[in-house]
Coordinates of C-alpha atoms in Angstrom, one line a residue:
Chain A
L10 CA 0.2 0.2 0.1
T11 CA 1.4 3.5 -0.8
Q12 CA 0.9 6.5 1.6
T13 CA -2.0 7.6 -0.4
T14 CA -4.2 4.6 -0.3
S15 CA -4.0 3.9 3.7
V16 CA -6.0 1.4 5.4
Q17 CA -8.2 3.5 6.8
Q18 CA -9.1 5.2 3.3
L19 CA -8.9 1.5 1.7
V20 CA -11.9 0.9 4.8
R21 CA -13.7 3.8 4.2
G22 CA -13.9 3.1 0.1
V23 CA -15.5 -0.4 1.0
L24 CA -17.7 1.0 3.5
H25 CA -19.0 3.4 0.9
G26 CA -19.4 0.5 -1.7
E27 CA -16.6 1.8 -4.0
K28 CA -15.9 -0.9 -6.3
R29 CA -12.1 -0.3 -6.7
A30 CA -11.6 -0.2 -2.9
I31 CA -13.5 -3.3 -2.8
A32 CA -11.2 -5.2 -5.1
K33 CA -8.0 -4.2 -3.5
T34 CA -9.0 -5.2 -0.2
I35 CA -10.4 -8.2 -1.0
S36 CA -6.9 -9.1 -2.7
I37 CA -5.0 -7.9 0.3
I38 CA -7.3 -10.5 1.6
E39 CA -6.9 -13.3 -0.5
N40 CA -3.0 -12.8 -0.5
N41 CA -2.7 -12.4 3.3
E42 CA -0.8 -9.5 2.9
P43 CA 0.3 -7.8 6.4
E44 CA -2.5 -5.5 6.2
A45 CA -5.1 -8.1 6.1
Q46 CA -5.8 -8.5 9.6
K47 CA -5.9 -4.8 10.6
I48 CA -8.7 -4.1 7.7
V49 CA -10.9 -6.9 9.0
S50 CA -10.6 -5.5 12.2
L51 CA -12.0 -2.5 10.9
I52 CA -14.7 -3.7 9.1
Y53 CA -16.1 -6.4 11.1
P54 CA -18.2 -4.6 13.2
K55 CA -20.2 -3.0 10.2
T56 CA -20.9 -6.7 9.3
G57 CA -24.0 -8.8 9.9
R58 CA -26.6 -6.9 7.6
A59 CA -26.2 -9.2 4.5
H60 CA -27.9 -12.2 3.8
I61 CA -25.2 -14.9 2.9
V62 CA -26.2 -17.4 0.3
G63 CA -24.0 -20.6 -0.4
I64 CA -24.8 -22.6 -3.6
T65 CA -23.1 -25.7 -4.0
G66 CA -23.3 -28.5 -6.4
P67 CA -21.3 -30.7 -9.0
P68 CA -20.3 -29.1 -12.2
G69 CA -22.9 -29.4 -14.8
A70 CA -26.1 -28.8 -12.4
G71 CA -26.5 -25.2 -13.8
K72 CA -25.2 -23.4 -10.8
S73 CA -24.1 -20.5 -12.4
T74 CA -27.4 -19.8 -14.8
L75 CA -29.3 -20.5 -11.6
I76 CA -27.2 -17.7 -9.9
E77 CA -27.7 -15.2 -12.8
K78 CA -31.3 -15.6 -12.9
L79 CA -31.5 -15.4 -9.1
V80 CA -29.4 -12.4 -9.0
K81 CA -31.6 -10.7 -11.8
E82 CA -34.7 -11.1 -9.7
L83 CA -32.9 -9.8 -6.9
R84 CA -31.7 -6.8 -8.9
N85 CA -35.7 -6.6 -9.8
R86 CA -36.5 -6.4 -6.3
G87 CA -34.3 -3.7 -5.7
K88 CA -31.6 -5.6 -3.8
T89 CA -27.9 -5.0 -4.4
V90 CA -25.7 -8.5 -4.5
G91 CA -22.3 -9.7 -4.1
I92 CA -20.8 -12.5 -5.6
V93 CA -17.8 -14.9 -4.3
A94 CA -17.1 -17.4 -6.9
V95 CA -14.9 -20.3 -5.4
D96 CA -16.0 -22.6 -8.1
P97 CA -13.1 -23.3 -10.7
T98 CA -15.6 -24.5 -13.3
S99 CA -17.7 -21.1 -12.9
P100 CA -17.9 -18.5 -15.6
F101 CA -17.5 -16.3 -12.7
S102 CA -14.0 -17.3 -12.2
G103 CA -13.5 -17.5 -15.7
G104 CA -14.0 -21.2 -16.3
A105 CA -16.9 -23.2 -18.2
F106 CA -17.8 -22.1 -21.6
L107 CA -17.5 -18.8 -23.6
G108 CA -21.0 -18.6 -24.0
D109 CA -21.8 -18.5 -20.1
R110 CA -19.0 -15.4 -19.4
V111 CA -20.5 -13.4 -22.2
R112 CA -23.8 -13.8 -20.5
M113 CA -22.4 -13.2 -16.8
Q114 CA -21.0 -9.4 -18.3
D115 CA -24.5 -8.4 -18.3
L116 CA -24.6 -8.7 -14.4
S117 CA -21.2 -7.2 -14.0
M118 CA -21.7 -4.1 -16.1
D119 CA -24.6 -3.5 -13.2
A120 CA -23.6 -1.2 -10.7
G121 CA -25.7 -3.0 -8.0
V122 CA -23.5 -6.3 -8.5
Y123 CA -20.2 -7.0 -7.6
I124 CA -18.4 -10.1 -8.7
R125 CA -15.2 -11.6 -7.5
S126 CA -13.6 -14.7 -8.2
M127 CA -11.4 -16.7 -5.3
A128 CA -8.6 -18.9 -6.6
T129 CA -8.8 -22.4 -5.0
R130 CA -5.1 -22.6 -4.3
N131 CA -2.3 -20.4 -3.2
H132 CA -4.0 -18.9 -0.3
P133 CA -1.4 -18.5 2.7
G134 CA -4.1 -18.2 5.6
G135 CA -6.4 -20.8 3.6
L136 CA -9.2 -20.6 1.3
A137 CA -12.3 -20.9 3.6
K138 CA -10.7 -17.9 5.3
A139 CA -10.2 -15.8 2.4
T140 CA -14.0 -16.4 1.3
K141 CA -15.1 -15.8 4.6
D142 CA -13.3 -12.5 4.9
A143 CA -14.4 -11.6 1.3
A144 CA -17.7 -12.3 1.9
R145 CA -17.2 -9.9 5.0
V146 CA -15.9 -7.3 2.7
L147 CA -19.1 -7.4 0.1
D148 CA -21.1 -7.5 3.4
A149 CA -19.7 -4.3 5.0
S150 CA -19.8 -2.9 1.4
G151 CA -23.8 -2.4 1.9
K152 CA -24.5 -5.7 -0.5
D153 CA -28.3 -6.8 0.6
V154 CA -27.2 -11.0 -0.4
V155 CA -23.8 -12.0 -0.6
V156 CA -23.6 -15.3 -3.0
V157 CA -20.8 -17.5 -2.5
E158 CA -20.7 -20.5 -5.1
T159 CA -18.2 -23.4 -4.6
V160 CA -17.8 -26.9 -6.6
G161 CA -19.4 -29.0 -4.0
A162 CA -17.2 -32.2 -3.7
G163 CA -14.4 -32.2 -1.0
Q164 CA -13.9 -31.3 2.6
S165 CA -12.4 -28.0 1.9
E166 CA -15.6 -26.9 -0.2
V167 CA -17.8 -27.9 2.9
E168 CA -15.5 -25.4 4.9
V169 CA -15.9 -23.0 2.5
I170 CA -19.9 -23.0 1.9
K171 CA -20.3 -22.9 6.1
V172 CA -19.8 -19.1 5.7
A173 CA -23.3 -18.9 4.3
Q174 CA -26.4 -18.4 6.5
T175 CA -28.6 -20.4 3.9
I176 CA -27.2 -23.1 1.9
L177 CA -28.6 -24.1 -1.5
V178 CA -27.6 -27.6 -2.7
V179 CA -28.0 -27.7 -6.6
L180 CA -28.7 -30.7 -8.7
A181 CA -29.7 -31.7 -12.4
P182 CA -32.0 -34.6 -13.0
G183 CA -30.3 -38.1 -14.3
M184 CA -26.6 -37.4 -12.7
G185 CA -26.7 -40.5 -11.1
D186 CA -23.3 -40.2 -9.3
D187 CA -23.9 -37.0 -8.0
I188 CA -27.1 -37.9 -6.0
Q189 CA -24.9 -40.5 -4.6
A190 CA -22.4 -38.0 -3.7
I191 CA -24.5 -35.5 -2.0
K192 CA -25.9 -38.7 0.0
A193 CA -22.4 -39.2 0.9
G194 CA -21.4 -35.8 2.0
Q195 CA -23.9 -32.9 1.6
M196 CA -26.8 -34.1 2.5
E197 CA -26.7 -32.6 6.2
I198 CA -25.5 -28.8 4.9
G199 CA -28.5 -28.1 2.7
D200 CA -30.9 -26.0 3.9
I201 CA -32.5 -25.9 0.3
F202 CA -32.6 -28.6 -2.4
V203 CA -32.7 -27.0 -5.6
V204 CA -33.4 -29.4 -8.8
N205 CA -32.3 -27.3 -11.7
K206 CA -33.2 -28.1 -15.1
G207 CA -36.6 -28.7 -14.1
D208 CA -37.6 -29.1 -17.7
R209 CA -35.9 -32.4 -18.2
E210 CA -37.9 -35.7 -17.9
N211 CA -36.7 -36.9 -15.0
A212 CA -36.8 -34.0 -12.8
D213 CA -39.8 -35.1 -11.0
K214 CA -37.8 -38.2 -10.0
A215 CA -35.0 -36.5 -8.4
V216 CA -37.1 -34.3 -6.8
S217 CA -38.9 -37.4 -5.3
D218 CA -35.6 -38.8 -4.6
I219 CA -34.1 -36.3 -2.5
Q220 CA -37.6 -35.7 -0.6
A221 CA -37.3 -39.5 0.4
M222 CA -33.8 -38.7 1.5
L223 CA -34.6 -35.8 3.7
E224 CA -37.5 -37.6 5.2
L225 CA -34.7 -39.5 6.9
A226 CA -32.8 -36.5 8.1
P227 CA -32.9 -34.9 11.5
E228 CA -34.7 -31.3 11.5
K229 CA -32.2 -28.5 11.5
K230 CA -33.2 -26.7 14.7
G231 CA -36.7 -26.3 13.7
W232 CA -36.1 -26.0 9.5
K233 CA -36.9 -29.1 7.5
P234 CA -35.1 -28.8 4.2
T235 CA -36.7 -28.9 1.2
V236 CA -36.6 -29.7 -2.4
I237 CA -37.7 -26.7 -5.3
K238 CA -37.8 -27.8 -9.0
T239 CA -36.7 -24.9 -11.1
S240 CA -35.3 -24.1 -14.6
A241 CA -32.9 -21.4 -15.4
L242 CA -34.0 -21.7 -18.7
T243 CA -37.5 -21.0 -18.3
G244 CA -37.2 -19.1 -15.0
E245 CA -39.7 -21.5 -13.5
G246 CA -39.2 -21.6 -9.8
I247 CA -37.2 -18.9 -9.4
A248 CA -39.3 -16.8 -7.6
D249 CA -40.4 -19.7 -5.6
L250 CA -36.6 -20.0 -4.8
L251 CA -36.3 -16.7 -3.7
E252 CA -39.3 -17.0 -1.3
R253 CA -37.9 -20.2 0.4
I254 CA -34.8 -18.3 0.7
D255 CA -36.4 -15.3 2.5
E256 CA -38.4 -18.0 4.9
H257 CA -35.0 -19.6 5.9
A258 CA -33.8 -16.0 6.8
K259 CA -36.8 -15.3 8.8
H260 CA -36.4 -18.6 10.2
L261 CA -32.6 -17.6 11.3
K262 CA -33.9 -14.2 12.7
K263 CA -36.1 -16.2 15.3
G264 CA -32.9 -17.3 17.1
A265 CA -32.0 -20.4 15.2
H266 CA -29.3 -18.1 13.9
D267 CA -27.6 -17.5 17.4
E268 CA -26.9 -20.9 17.9
R269 CA -25.6 -21.3 14.2
R270 CA -23.7 -18.7 14.7
K271 CA -22.3 -19.3 18.1
E272 CA -21.0 -22.4 16.8
R273 CA -19.1 -20.8 14.0
V274 CA -17.5 -18.5 15.4
E275 CA -16.2 -20.7 18.2
N276 CA -14.9 -22.7 15.2
E277 CA -13.4 -19.6 13.9
L278 CA -11.5 -18.6 16.7
A279 CA -10.0 -22.0 17.0
E280 CA -9.0 -21.8 13.8
A281 CA -7.6 -18.3 13.7
L282 CA -5.7 -19.8 17.1
T283 CA -4.3 -22.6 15.7
Q284 CA -2.6 -20.4 12.9
K285 CA -1.3 -17.9 14.7
I286 CA 0.2 -20.6 17.1
T287 CA 1.6 -22.7 14.5
E288 CA 2.8 -19.5 12.5
S289 CA 4.9 -18.8 15.8
M290 CA 6.1 -22.0 16.8
M291 CA 6.9 -23.5 13.1
K292 CA 9.3 -20.7 12.5
E293 CA 11.6 -21.5 15.6
L294 CA 11.4 -25.3 15.1
K295 CA 12.3 -25.3 11.4
Q296 CA 15.4 -23.8 12.1
S297 CA 16.3 -26.2 14.8
R298 CA 19.2 -28.5 14.4
E299 CA 16.5 -31.3 15.5
W300 CA 14.6 -30.4 12.8
K301 CA 16.9 -31.4 10.3
K302 CA 18.4 -34.3 12.0
L303 CA 14.7 -35.6 12.4
T304 CA 13.9 -35.1 8.5
E305 CA 16.7 -37.2 7.8
K306 CA 15.8 -40.0 10.5
I307 CA 12.2 -40.0 8.6
L308 CA 13.8 -40.3 5.5
S309 CA 15.8 -43.0 6.3
R310 CA 12.6 -44.7 7.8
E311 CA 14.1 -44.8 11.2
I312 CA 11.3 -42.8 12.5
D313 CA 7.9 -41.9 11.4
P314 CA 6.5 -38.5 11.0
Y315 CA 4.1 -38.6 14.0
S316 CA 6.9 -39.7 16.7
A317 CA 9.1 -37.4 15.3
A318 CA 6.9 -34.5 16.0
D319 CA 6.4 -35.9 19.2
R320 CA 10.3 -35.4 19.9
L321 CA 10.7 -32.1 18.4
L322 CA 7.7 -30.6 20.8
E323 CA 9.4 -32.5 23.9
K324 CA 12.8 -30.6 23.4
Q325 CA 11.1 -27.3 22.7
L326 CA 9.3 -28.0 25.8
K327 CA 12.3 -28.3 27.6
N328 CA 14.1 -25.3 26.2
T329 CA 11.1 -23.4 27.0
R330 CA 11.3 -24.4 31.0
K331 CA 15.0 -23.5 30.7
H332 CA 14.6 -20.0 29.7
Chain B
L11 CA -8.6 -53.6 21.0
T12 CA -9.1 -56.9 23.0
Q13 CA -6.2 -58.4 24.7
T14 CA -6.2 -61.0 22.2
T15 CA -5.3 -58.6 19.2
S16 CA -2.6 -56.4 20.7
V17 CA -1.1 -54.0 18.7
Q18 CA 2.2 -55.9 17.8
Q19 CA -0.4 -59.2 16.8
L20 CA -2.2 -56.4 14.2
V21 CA 1.2 -55.4 12.8
R22 CA 2.0 -58.6 12.6
G23 CA -0.8 -59.6 10.5
V24 CA -0.5 -56.5 8.5
L25 CA 3.1 -57.3 7.3
H26 CA 1.9 -61.1 6.5
G27 CA -0.5 -59.3 4.5
E28 CA -3.7 -60.5 6.4
K29 CA -6.8 -59.2 5.0
R30 CA -8.5 -58.9 8.5
A31 CA -5.4 -57.0 10.0
I32 CA -5.1 -54.7 7.1
A33 CA -8.9 -53.8 7.8
K34 CA -8.7 -53.2 11.4
T35 CA -5.6 -51.5 11.1
I36 CA -6.8 -48.9 8.6
S37 CA -10.2 -48.6 10.8
I38 CA -8.1 -47.5 13.8
I39 CA -6.0 -45.3 11.6
E40 CA -8.9 -43.8 10.1
N41 CA -10.8 -43.1 13.5
N42 CA -7.4 -41.8 14.9
E43 CA -8.0 -44.2 17.6
P44 CA -5.4 -43.9 20.4
E45 CA -3.4 -47.0 19.1
A46 CA -3.1 -45.4 15.9
Q47 CA 0.2 -43.6 15.9
K48 CA 1.7 -47.0 17.7
I49 CA 1.1 -48.9 14.6
V50 CA 2.1 -46.2 11.9
S51 CA 5.5 -46.2 14.2
L52 CA 5.8 -50.2 13.9
I53 CA 4.8 -50.2 10.4
Y54 CA 6.9 -46.9 9.1
P55 CA 9.9 -49.3 9.0
K56 CA 8.7 -51.6 6.4
T57 CA 7.3 -49.3 4.2
G58 CA 9.0 -47.4 0.8
R59 CA 8.7 -51.1 -1.1
A60 CA 5.2 -50.1 -2.9
H61 CA 5.1 -48.0 -5.8
I62 CA 2.4 -45.8 -5.2
V63 CA -0.2 -44.2 -8.0
G64 CA -2.6 -41.6 -7.6
I65 CA -5.4 -41.2 -9.7
T66 CA -7.5 -37.8 -10.0
G67 CA -10.0 -36.3 -12.3
P68 CA -13.3 -35.4 -12.5
P69 CA -16.5 -37.7 -12.0
G70 CA -17.6 -39.2 -15.2
A71 CA -14.2 -39.4 -16.7
G72 CA -14.3 -43.2 -16.2
K73 CA -11.3 -43.4 -13.7
S74 CA -13.0 -46.8 -11.6
T75 CA -13.1 -48.5 -15.2
L76 CA -9.9 -47.5 -16.0
I77 CA -8.1 -48.4 -12.7
E78 CA -10.2 -51.9 -13.0
K79 CA -8.4 -52.4 -16.3
L80 CA -5.0 -51.3 -15.0
V81 CA -5.4 -53.5 -12.0
K82 CA -6.2 -56.7 -14.2
E83 CA -3.3 -55.9 -16.2
L84 CA -1.3 -55.6 -13.1
R85 CA -2.5 -58.9 -11.7
N86 CA -1.6 -60.6 -15.1
R87 CA 1.8 -59.3 -14.7
G88 CA 1.9 -60.7 -11.1
K89 CA 1.8 -57.6 -9.4
T90 CA -0.2 -57.5 -6.1
V91 CA -2.1 -54.1 -5.9
G92 CA -4.0 -52.1 -3.0
I93 CA -6.8 -49.8 -3.8
V94 CA -7.5 -46.8 -1.7
A95 CA -10.9 -44.8 -2.9
V96 CA -11.1 -41.4 -1.3
D97 CA -13.6 -40.4 -4.2
P98 CA -17.0 -40.7 -3.1
T99 CA -18.4 -41.1 -6.8
S100 CA -16.3 -44.2 -6.7
P101 CA -17.7 -47.4 -7.0
F102 CA -15.0 -48.7 -4.8
S103 CA -16.5 -46.6 -2.1
G104 CA -19.9 -47.5 -2.8
G105 CA -20.9 -44.9 -4.8
A106 CA -21.5 -44.6 -8.8
F107 CA -23.9 -47.1 -10.6
L108 CA -24.7 -50.5 -9.5
G109 CA -23.1 -51.7 -12.8
D110 CA -19.8 -50.6 -11.8
R111 CA -19.9 -51.8 -8.3
V112 CA -20.9 -55.1 -9.9
R113 CA -17.9 -55.5 -11.7
M114 CA -15.6 -54.2 -9.0
Q115 CA -16.7 -57.2 -7.2
D116 CA -14.1 -59.5 -9.5
L117 CA -11.3 -57.6 -8.4
S118 CA -12.6 -57.7 -4.7
M119 CA -12.5 -61.4 -5.0
D120 CA -9.1 -61.6 -6.0
A121 CA -6.7 -62.6 -3.2
G122 CA -4.1 -60.3 -4.6
V123 CA -6.1 -57.1 -4.4
Y124 CA -7.0 -55.3 -1.4
I125 CA -9.7 -52.5 -1.7
R126 CA -10.3 -50.0 0.8
S127 CA -12.5 -46.8 0.6
M128 CA -12.0 -43.9 2.8
A129 CA -15.0 -41.9 4.1
T130 CA -14.3 -38.2 3.3
R131 CA -15.3 -36.7 6.1
N132 CA -15.2 -37.2 10.1
H133 CA -11.5 -38.1 10.4
P134 CA -10.7 -36.8 13.3
G135 CA -6.9 -36.3 12.3
G136 CA -7.4 -35.2 8.7
L137 CA -8.2 -36.8 5.3
A138 CA -5.3 -36.6 4.0
K139 CA -3.1 -37.8 6.8
A140 CA -5.6 -41.0 7.2
T141 CA -5.3 -41.4 3.3
K142 CA -1.6 -41.4 3.6
D143 CA -1.3 -43.8 6.6
A144 CA -3.8 -46.3 4.8
A145 CA -1.6 -46.4 1.8
R146 CA 1.3 -47.0 4.1
V147 CA -0.4 -50.0 5.7
L148 CA -0.6 -51.9 2.0
D149 CA 2.7 -50.8 1.3
A150 CA 4.0 -52.3 4.3
S151 CA 1.3 -55.2 3.6
G152 CA 3.4 -56.2 0.8
K153 CA 1.3 -54.7 -2.1
D154 CA 3.4 -54.2 -5.2
V155 CA 1.4 -51.2 -6.2
V156 CA -1.2 -48.7 -4.6
V157 CA -3.6 -47.0 -6.4
V158 CA -5.1 -43.8 -4.5
E159 CA -8.6 -42.9 -6.3
T160 CA -9.4 -39.1 -5.8
V161 CA -12.0 -36.9 -7.6
G162 CA -9.8 -33.8 -8.3
A163 CA -11.6 -30.9 -7.2
G164 CA -10.7 -29.2 -4.4
Q165 CA -7.8 -28.3 -2.2
S166 CA -8.0 -31.3 0.2
E167 CA -8.0 -33.5 -2.7
V168 CA -4.8 -32.1 -4.0
E169 CA -3.3 -32.7 -0.8
V170 CA -4.7 -36.3 -0.5
I171 CA -3.2 -37.2 -3.7
K172 CA 0.3 -35.9 -3.1
V173 CA 0.8 -39.2 -0.7
A174 CA 1.5 -40.8 -4.5
Q175 CA 4.7 -40.8 -6.0
T176 CA 3.1 -41.3 -9.7
I177 CA 0.2 -38.9 -10.3
L178 CA -2.3 -39.8 -13.2
V179 CA -4.8 -36.7 -14.2
V180 CA -7.8 -38.7 -15.8
L181 CA -9.9 -36.7 -18.2
A182 CA -12.8 -37.6 -21.0
P183 CA -13.0 -36.0 -24.3
G184 CA -16.0 -33.4 -24.8
M185 CA -15.8 -32.3 -21.0
G186 CA -15.1 -28.5 -21.4
D187 CA -15.6 -27.4 -17.9
D188 CA -13.2 -29.8 -16.9
I189 CA -10.2 -29.3 -19.0
Q190 CA -10.6 -25.7 -17.7
A191 CA -10.8 -27.0 -14.0
I192 CA -8.1 -28.7 -14.6
K193 CA -6.0 -25.8 -16.3
A194 CA -6.8 -23.9 -13.0
G195 CA -5.5 -26.1 -10.6
Q196 CA -4.4 -29.5 -11.5
M197 CA -2.0 -28.8 -14.3
E198 CA 1.1 -28.9 -12.3
I199 CA 0.2 -32.1 -10.2
G200 CA -0.1 -34.4 -13.0
D201 CA 2.8 -36.8 -14.2
I202 CA 0.7 -38.6 -16.7
F203 CA -2.4 -37.1 -18.4
V204 CA -5.0 -39.7 -19.4
V205 CA -7.3 -39.3 -22.0
N206 CA -10.0 -41.7 -21.0
K207 CA -12.8 -42.8 -23.4
G208 CA -10.4 -42.5 -26.3
D209 CA -13.1 -44.0 -28.5
R210 CA -15.2 -40.8 -28.3
E211 CA -14.8 -38.9 -31.5
N212 CA -13.3 -35.7 -30.0
A213 CA -10.5 -37.6 -28.2
D214 CA -7.8 -36.8 -30.3
K215 CA -8.7 -32.7 -29.5
A216 CA -8.6 -33.2 -25.8
V217 CA -4.7 -34.7 -26.4
S218 CA -3.9 -31.8 -28.1
D219 CA -5.2 -29.8 -26.1
I220 CA -3.6 -31.0 -23.2
Q221 CA -0.5 -31.4 -24.9
A222 CA -0.5 -27.5 -25.9
M223 CA -0.9 -26.8 -22.4
L224 CA 1.6 -29.2 -21.0
E225 CA 4.5 -27.1 -23.6
L226 CA 3.7 -24.2 -21.6
A227 CA 4.2 -26.3 -18.2
P228 CA 7.4 -26.2 -17.0
E229 CA 9.9 -29.3 -16.5
K230 CA 9.0 -31.2 -13.6
K231 CA 12.7 -32.4 -12.1
G232 CA 13.4 -33.8 -15.5
W233 CA 10.2 -35.3 -16.1
K234 CA 8.2 -34.0 -18.9
P235 CA 4.6 -34.9 -18.2
T236 CA 2.9 -36.9 -21.2
V237 CA -0.7 -37.4 -22.5
I238 CA -1.7 -40.9 -23.2
K239 CA -5.2 -42.0 -24.7
T240 CA -6.7 -44.9 -23.3
S241 CA -10.3 -46.8 -23.6
A242 CA -11.2 -48.7 -20.7
L243 CA -14.1 -50.2 -22.5
T244 CA -11.6 -51.6 -25.8
G245 CA -8.7 -51.8 -23.3
E246 CA -6.2 -49.4 -26.0
G247 CA -3.4 -47.9 -24.5
I248 CA -3.8 -49.6 -21.0
A249 CA -0.4 -51.4 -21.6
D250 CA 1.2 -48.1 -22.8
L251 CA -0.3 -46.8 -19.7
L252 CA 1.4 -49.2 -17.6
E253 CA 4.9 -48.6 -19.3
R254 CA 4.5 -45.3 -18.9
I255 CA 3.8 -45.6 -15.1
D256 CA 6.8 -47.8 -15.0
E257 CA 9.1 -45.3 -16.8
H258 CA 8.1 -42.8 -14.1
A259 CA 8.8 -44.9 -11.2
K260 CA 12.2 -45.6 -12.9
H261 CA 13.0 -41.7 -13.2
L262 CA 12.2 -41.5 -9.6
K263 CA 14.7 -43.8 -8.7
K264 CA 17.4 -41.7 -10.4
G265 CA 17.3 -39.3 -7.5
A266 CA 14.2 -37.0 -8.3
H267 CA 12.2 -39.1 -6.2
D268 CA 14.8 -38.1 -3.1
E269 CA 14.1 -34.6 -3.5
R270 CA 10.3 -34.9 -4.0
R271 CA 10.2 -36.9 -0.8
K272 CA 12.4 -34.7 1.2
E273 CA 10.1 -32.2 0.5
R274 CA 6.9 -34.2 1.4
V275 CA 8.6 -35.4 4.7
E276 CA 9.3 -32.0 5.8
N277 CA 5.7 -31.0 4.9
E278 CA 4.2 -33.9 6.8
L279 CA 6.5 -33.3 9.8
A280 CA 5.3 -29.6 9.9
E281 CA 1.4 -31.1 9.6
A282 CA 2.1 -33.4 12.6
L283 CA 3.5 -31.0 14.6
T284 CA 1.0 -28.3 14.0
Q285 CA -1.6 -30.7 14.8
K286 CA 0.2 -31.8 18.2
I287 CA 0.9 -28.2 19.3
T288 CA -2.8 -27.2 18.5
E289 CA -4.5 -30.4 20.3
S290 CA -2.1 -29.5 23.5
M291 CA -3.1 -25.8 23.6
M292 CA -6.6 -25.6 22.3
K293 CA -7.9 -27.8 25.1
E294 CA -6.7 -25.5 27.6
L295 CA -7.8 -22.5 26.0
K296 CA -11.1 -23.5 24.9
Q297 CA -12.0 -24.0 29.0
S298 CA -10.3 -20.5 29.8
R299 CA -13.2 -17.8 31.1
E300 CA -11.2 -15.3 28.5
W301 CA -12.6 -18.0 25.8
K302 CA -16.1 -17.3 27.0
K303 CA -15.7 -13.7 27.0
L304 CA -14.1 -13.3 23.7
T305 CA -16.7 -15.5 22.1
E306 CA -19.5 -13.2 23.1
K307 CA -17.6 -10.2 22.1
I308 CA -17.1 -11.7 18.6
L309 CA -20.9 -12.5 18.5
S310 CA -21.5 -8.9 19.5
R311 CA -19.3 -7.7 16.5
E312 CA -17.4 -5.7 19.2
I313 CA -13.9 -7.9 18.0
D314 CA -13.3 -9.8 14.8
P315 CA -11.6 -13.5 15.5
Y316 CA -8.5 -12.8 14.4
S317 CA -7.8 -10.0 16.9
A318 CA -9.8 -12.2 19.6
A319 CA -6.9 -15.2 19.1
D320 CA -4.1 -12.5 19.7
R321 CA -5.5 -11.4 22.8
L322 CA -6.1 -15.1 23.6
L323 CA -2.3 -15.7 22.9
E324 CA -1.1 -12.9 24.9
K325 CA -3.0 -13.8 28.0
Q326 CA -1.6 -17.4 27.5
L327 CA 1.7 -16.3 27.0
K328 CA 1.6 -14.1 30.6
N329 CA 0.1 -17.3 32.2
T330 CA 3.1 -19.5 30.8
R331 CA 5.9 -17.3 32.1
K332 CA 4.2 -16.6 35.7
H333 CA 4.7 -20.6 36.1

């Protein structure tokens, strides 16, 4: 940062919703630059106004087209929207087909919409943390709704989507594999399930399959997850979906939100601590003679990594006591 | 563990390649039970014989069918094989279509093949760690080749696949999205790129697309990643692929392996340390009055999680100094 754009100026820009300030701020957060923590501490008190909607699902489910329609409908209702795309296959992040990307430009020309893609790797502080803080920046910038888009596959994606208050799991009919994948890992994170491409012939089958699975799932603190059929192509179900999202937002306001928030805040504090503890101790340990010696021993299979870690910690403790 | 199956007995069973002992041992590792570390420390000196092959790629690329053919070919050559499936859409983990699962049973009836699926969540010690240690168990059990299968999407999957010495990235022609995804994140991890479903019409186009991308990629310590076209359906290219894997194994033995191993060993030691440091400090911190107070303050947006973590650590340091 140059002197002319101090952290304070940048934060002021964000709070006024200025696109350049938002872009710069998120880049600082994404690269975990030294100013990142200061910035988050300054905007944090101004967050909590936006409704954060997570949208996840396998590639090919039509998440991006669905988001496009949702955002247009939100804009018609006068709401401003921020989008954070963590999905590498999303046109919002430059992935997917050229046609999609062109259509997306429509959205990005709108002053009431801010679109940001996050690289899925090379986050010194972790992708989930960067995404969470990027969503906070958009929240503090005054956006009414912040959409976080991820590909719903691995553990890290589930971490990322947890920044959201309302989570949509999007599927398309006839993706047998993916319903299995959902079954295996994502069933419990969805507040609303969307069967997109509802114009396809086996859409109703997919809806009833998911409904059957949901019957077996426990209630989520008074919220019964439901299925909605949409067609991003014809616009069918989009208004319904928005209504359902609003219902969930209202439900959260009735107290369910508090519990969920407390849990997440505790997790986030624990993660921040872990990172800080690790950073400070690791630097020291990695420079020790013991580190080098133990690395050699692991390489020659004299000792395994876990026992080596125990030994390093023992030494470290002894040293601390000596001082 | 009961008295009749002590850790020593279990390890002995693993080293003799007994299926029951292998299964039990991997479960202990997966659940991070108290005996897990002891077991790994006992088998670690016996590892390093197997060639570990990672196979990743998007759902629908035909990874499982390819693995089936590869394994059959390896078996024809008299090699024993272990498979660790981390891919939730894989028939090896019970996902995918019934037909696939039935065909997989063929493999699992063979005494020279051991198949194990890893749940993609609820790993107290982390999925990458559990997978790495499961591969080690199969290595120590005497398997000549250990295959680790993942869905190639997120950061955590990339972590998982790093256990492998040779990494195959599998694609199918006509999956436009996925080539983008690969471009975005996986290009640099692949040692061999496989265009599967090579009988499809645009297979050659996919091969040349990937080849063009690879031209721009830097050499990997003397290894130039290549593309091979296969058809799991007709068996085309399978023998070629095996040969290429062997070539890569030979290449690693010429010293390239050492550098790669050293880097990984250091990363693994760092991760083990992080986990141990965190576990021991977090327990204490979470029970402190300060933790509760700060959680409340984050909830009311008086303080952000990162500043709260700093404050907790300061207090902690002061306390340590007092003692």
